[in-house]
Amino acid sequence: CCGTSARRRAVQPDIDLQVAQLKQHYTSREVCYELTIKSILNAIWSLIYQQYTAQAATASTQGESKLIQRVKKALSFIYEHCGEPITLDEMAAACHTSKSEFCRLFKASMHQTPFDFLLHYRIQKSLPLLCSSDLSVTEIAGSVGFSGSSYYSEVFRKFMQCSPTEYRKNNSSVQPTM
């Protein structure tokens, strides 16, 4: 808002000067005055175009900034609440937007749906637990927000191409107790 008016005020004297020169050349009608007038008109159009593109760039940056802020709020909400059941309504509310708008902006910026992102994040959070703890798969599933170990195993296999037990066996730093 303020930057745009300042730019407009900075360009306006240039345009006013060009218009004054235009009037002077038109009234004096010196040799080739038509070409001079065309040149001045081109300069005015150039100033107007420069002002327009600067305003459009500012508006675009402000729009992108709002988009980025909303996505950051969504990600913060997901990171903070990933161990709990999360609904689409809650994610959208965290961004102060409707469910459909939330899904659209999230997909546009993250290139995946909010729930695909959430599931992938939960799986990533479970990997260190599988490798370095002696918690059961069911306990790990619950701690990262899955309602049950069978759904956790299904999603895990989808993302990791192996079961949680196989992953643990191949990547574990925990030694089995006898």
C-alpha positions as a printed NumPy array, in Angstrom:
array([[  0.   ,   0.   ,   0.   ],
       [  2.487,   2.643,   1.113],
       [  5.249,   1.556,  -1.265],
       [  2.856,   1.612,  -4.215],
       [  1.704,   5.19 ,  -3.507],
       [  5.3  ,   6.308,  -3.097],
       [  6.211,   4.812,  -6.476],
       [  3.145,   6.401,  -8.042],
       [  4.152,   9.784,  -6.613],
       [  7.737,   9.292,  -7.871],
       [  6.556,   8.491, -11.432],
       [  3.89 ,  11.199, -11.568],
       [  6.34 ,  14.156, -11.813],
       [  8.087,  12.388, -14.703],
       [  4.776,  11.988, -16.52 ],
       [  3.783,  15.584, -15.714],
       [  7.094,  16.782, -17.159],
       [  6.55 ,  14.702, -20.314],
       [  3.005,  16.083, -20.736],
       [  4.309,  19.654, -20.335],
       [  6.909,  18.984, -23.044],
       [  4.212,  17.468, -25.22 ],
       [  2.093,  20.64 , -24.94 ],
       [  5.099,  22.839, -25.664],
       [  6.02 ,  20.931, -28.837],
       [  2.405,  20.831, -30.003],
       [  1.912,  24.577, -29.591],
       [  5.29 ,  25.54 , -31.072],
       [  4.883,  23.198, -34.061],
       [  8.572,  23.215, -34.829],
       [ 10.024,  21.103, -37.625],
       [  9.287,  17.388, -37.037],
       [  7.122,  18.191, -34.018],
       [  4.947,  15.145, -34.823],
       [  7.93 ,  12.809, -34.371],
       [  8.9  ,  14.543, -31.141],
       [  5.323,  14.185, -29.838],
       [  5.322,  10.476, -30.746],
       [  8.609,  10.069, -28.922],
       [  7.222,  11.792, -25.818],
       [  4.059,   9.653, -25.942],
       [  6.244,   6.547, -26.11 ],
       [  8.176,   7.767, -23.065],
       [  4.888,   8.307, -21.178],
       [  3.675,   4.818, -22.11 ],
       [  7.002,   3.425, -20.958],
       [  6.672,   5.127, -17.555],
       [  3.108,   3.855, -17.168],
       [  4.177,   0.325, -18.104],
       [  7.082,   0.407, -15.641],
       [  4.754,   1.555, -12.884],
       [  2.208,  -1.147, -13.751],
       [  4.771,  -3.972, -13.773],
       [  6.227,  -2.803, -10.462],
       [  2.736,  -2.813,  -8.912],
       [  1.957,  -6.241, -10.384],
       [  5.226,  -7.66 ,  -9.03 ],
       [  4.485,  -6.254,  -5.575],
       [  0.961,  -7.687,  -5.61 ],
       [  2.29 , -11.068,  -6.758],
       [  4.938, -11.102,  -4.018],
       [  2.343, -10.2  ,  -1.393],
       [  0.076, -13.   ,  -2.658],
       [  2.933, -15.509,  -2.578],
       [  3.858, -14.322,   0.884],
       [  0.315, -14.996,   2.129],
       [  0.404, -18.436,   0.514],
       [  3.75 , -19.214,   2.133],
       [  2.492, -18.043,   5.534],
       [ -0.6  , -20.246,   5.285],
       [  1.424, -23.291,   4.282],
       [  3.859, -22.621,   7.142],
       [  0.913, -22.534,   9.56 ],
       [ -0.346, -25.826,   8.149],
       [  3.06 , -27.462,   8.459],
       [  3.514, -26.153,  11.994],
       [  0.117, -27.547,  12.929],
       [  0.964, -30.939,  11.398],
       [  4.381, -31.066,  13.082],
       [  2.919, -30.097,  16.452],
       [ -0.042, -32.485,  16.347],
       [  1.246, -35.393,  14.247],
       [  0.938, -37.837,  17.151],
       [ -2.767, -37.056,  17.531],
       [ -5.739, -37.688,  15.276],
       [ -5.89 , -34.717,  12.87 ],
       [ -8.872, -33.78 ,  10.725],
       [ -8.963, -31.723,   7.563],
       [-11.185, -29.225,   9.393],
       [ -8.487, -28.724,  12.025],
       [ -5.75 , -28.231,   9.44 ],
       [ -7.873, -25.727,   7.487],
       [ -8.803, -23.888,  10.694],
       [ -5.106, -23.591,  11.598],
       [ -4.633, -21.716,   8.295],
       [ -7.805, -19.636,   8.689],
       [ -9.223, -20.939,   5.421],
       [-11.911, -23.282,   4.104],
       [-11.22 , -26.985,   3.604],
       [-11.333, -26.704,  -0.185],
       [ -9.064, -23.642,  -0.256],
       [ -6.697, -25.32 ,   2.193],
       [ -6.463, -28.467,   0.052],
       [ -5.922, -26.398,  -3.094],
       [ -3.149, -24.22 ,  -1.654],
       [ -1.449, -27.118,   0.122],
       [ -1.403, -29.258,  -3.009],
       [ -0.214, -26.303,  -5.125],
       [  2.732, -25.599,  -2.848],
       [  3.635, -29.058,  -1.52 ],
       [  2.683, -31.119,  -4.611],
       [  0.774, -33.633,  -2.497],
       [ -2.421, -33.738,  -0.489],
       [ -2.339, -32.729,   3.185],
       [ -3.056, -36.311,   4.27 ],
       [ -0.37 , -37.812,   2.046],
       [  2.061, -35.331,   3.584],
       [  0.837, -36.189,   7.101],
       [  1.159, -39.93 ,   6.518],
       [  4.632, -39.559,   5.04 ],
       [  5.704, -37.345,   7.96 ],
       [  4.365, -39.871,  10.475],
       [  6.272, -42.676,   8.752],
       [  9.463, -40.572,   8.81 ],
       [  8.947, -39.894,  12.536],
       [  8.612, -43.629,  13.161],
       [ 11.888, -44.626,  11.487],
       [ 14.219, -43.627,  14.355],
       [ 11.889, -45.363,  16.821],
       [ 12.059, -48.574,  14.823],
       [ 15.836, -48.415,  14.643],
       [ 16.765, -47.373,  18.156],
       [ 14.026, -48.4  ,  20.554],
       [ 12.567, -51.608,  21.836],
       [  8.985, -50.346,  21.542],
       [  6.609, -52.692,  19.761],
       [  5.336, -51.813,  16.287],
       [  1.903, -51.185,  17.845],
       [  3.395, -48.745,  20.394],
       [  5.343, -46.946,  17.675],
       [  2.253, -46.727,  15.469],
       [  0.295, -45.134,  18.299],
       [  3.073, -42.732,  19.254],
       [  3.266, -41.248,  15.743],
       [ -0.506, -40.892,  15.33 ],
       [ -1.744, -44.075,  13.668],
       [ -4.922, -45.572,  15.09 ],
       [ -3.664, -49.114,  14.748],
       [ -0.665, -51.191,  13.809],
       [ -2.292, -52.785,  10.75 ],
       [ -2.982, -49.404,   9.115],
       [  0.496, -48.232,  10.115],
       [  2.014, -51.338,   8.507],
       [ -0.034, -50.833,   5.343],
       [  1.05 , -47.191,   4.983],
       [  4.625, -48.05 ,   5.966],
       [  4.826, -50.68 ,   3.228],
       [  3.419, -48.198,   0.697],
       [  6.125, -45.614,   1.451],
       [  9.079, -47.827,   2.391],
       [  8.458, -50.949,   0.257],
       [  8.92 , -53.198,   3.284],
       [  7.166, -53.905,   6.561],
       [  8.093, -52.075,   9.795],
       [  9.488, -55.342,  11.161],
       [ 11.681, -55.862,   8.084],
       [ 12.876, -52.269,   8.285],
       [ 13.715, -52.685,  11.97 ],
       [ 15.585, -55.922,  11.284],
       [ 17.69 , -54.336,   8.509],
       [ 18.372, -51.002,  10.231],
       [ 18.259, -51.663,  13.963],
       [ 20.84 , -50.503,  16.474],
       [ 18.861, -52.177,  19.276],
       [ 20.107, -55.628,  20.089],
       [ 17.399, -58.167,  20.905],
       [ 17.309, -59.191,  24.557],
       [ 17.442, -62.879,  25.513]])
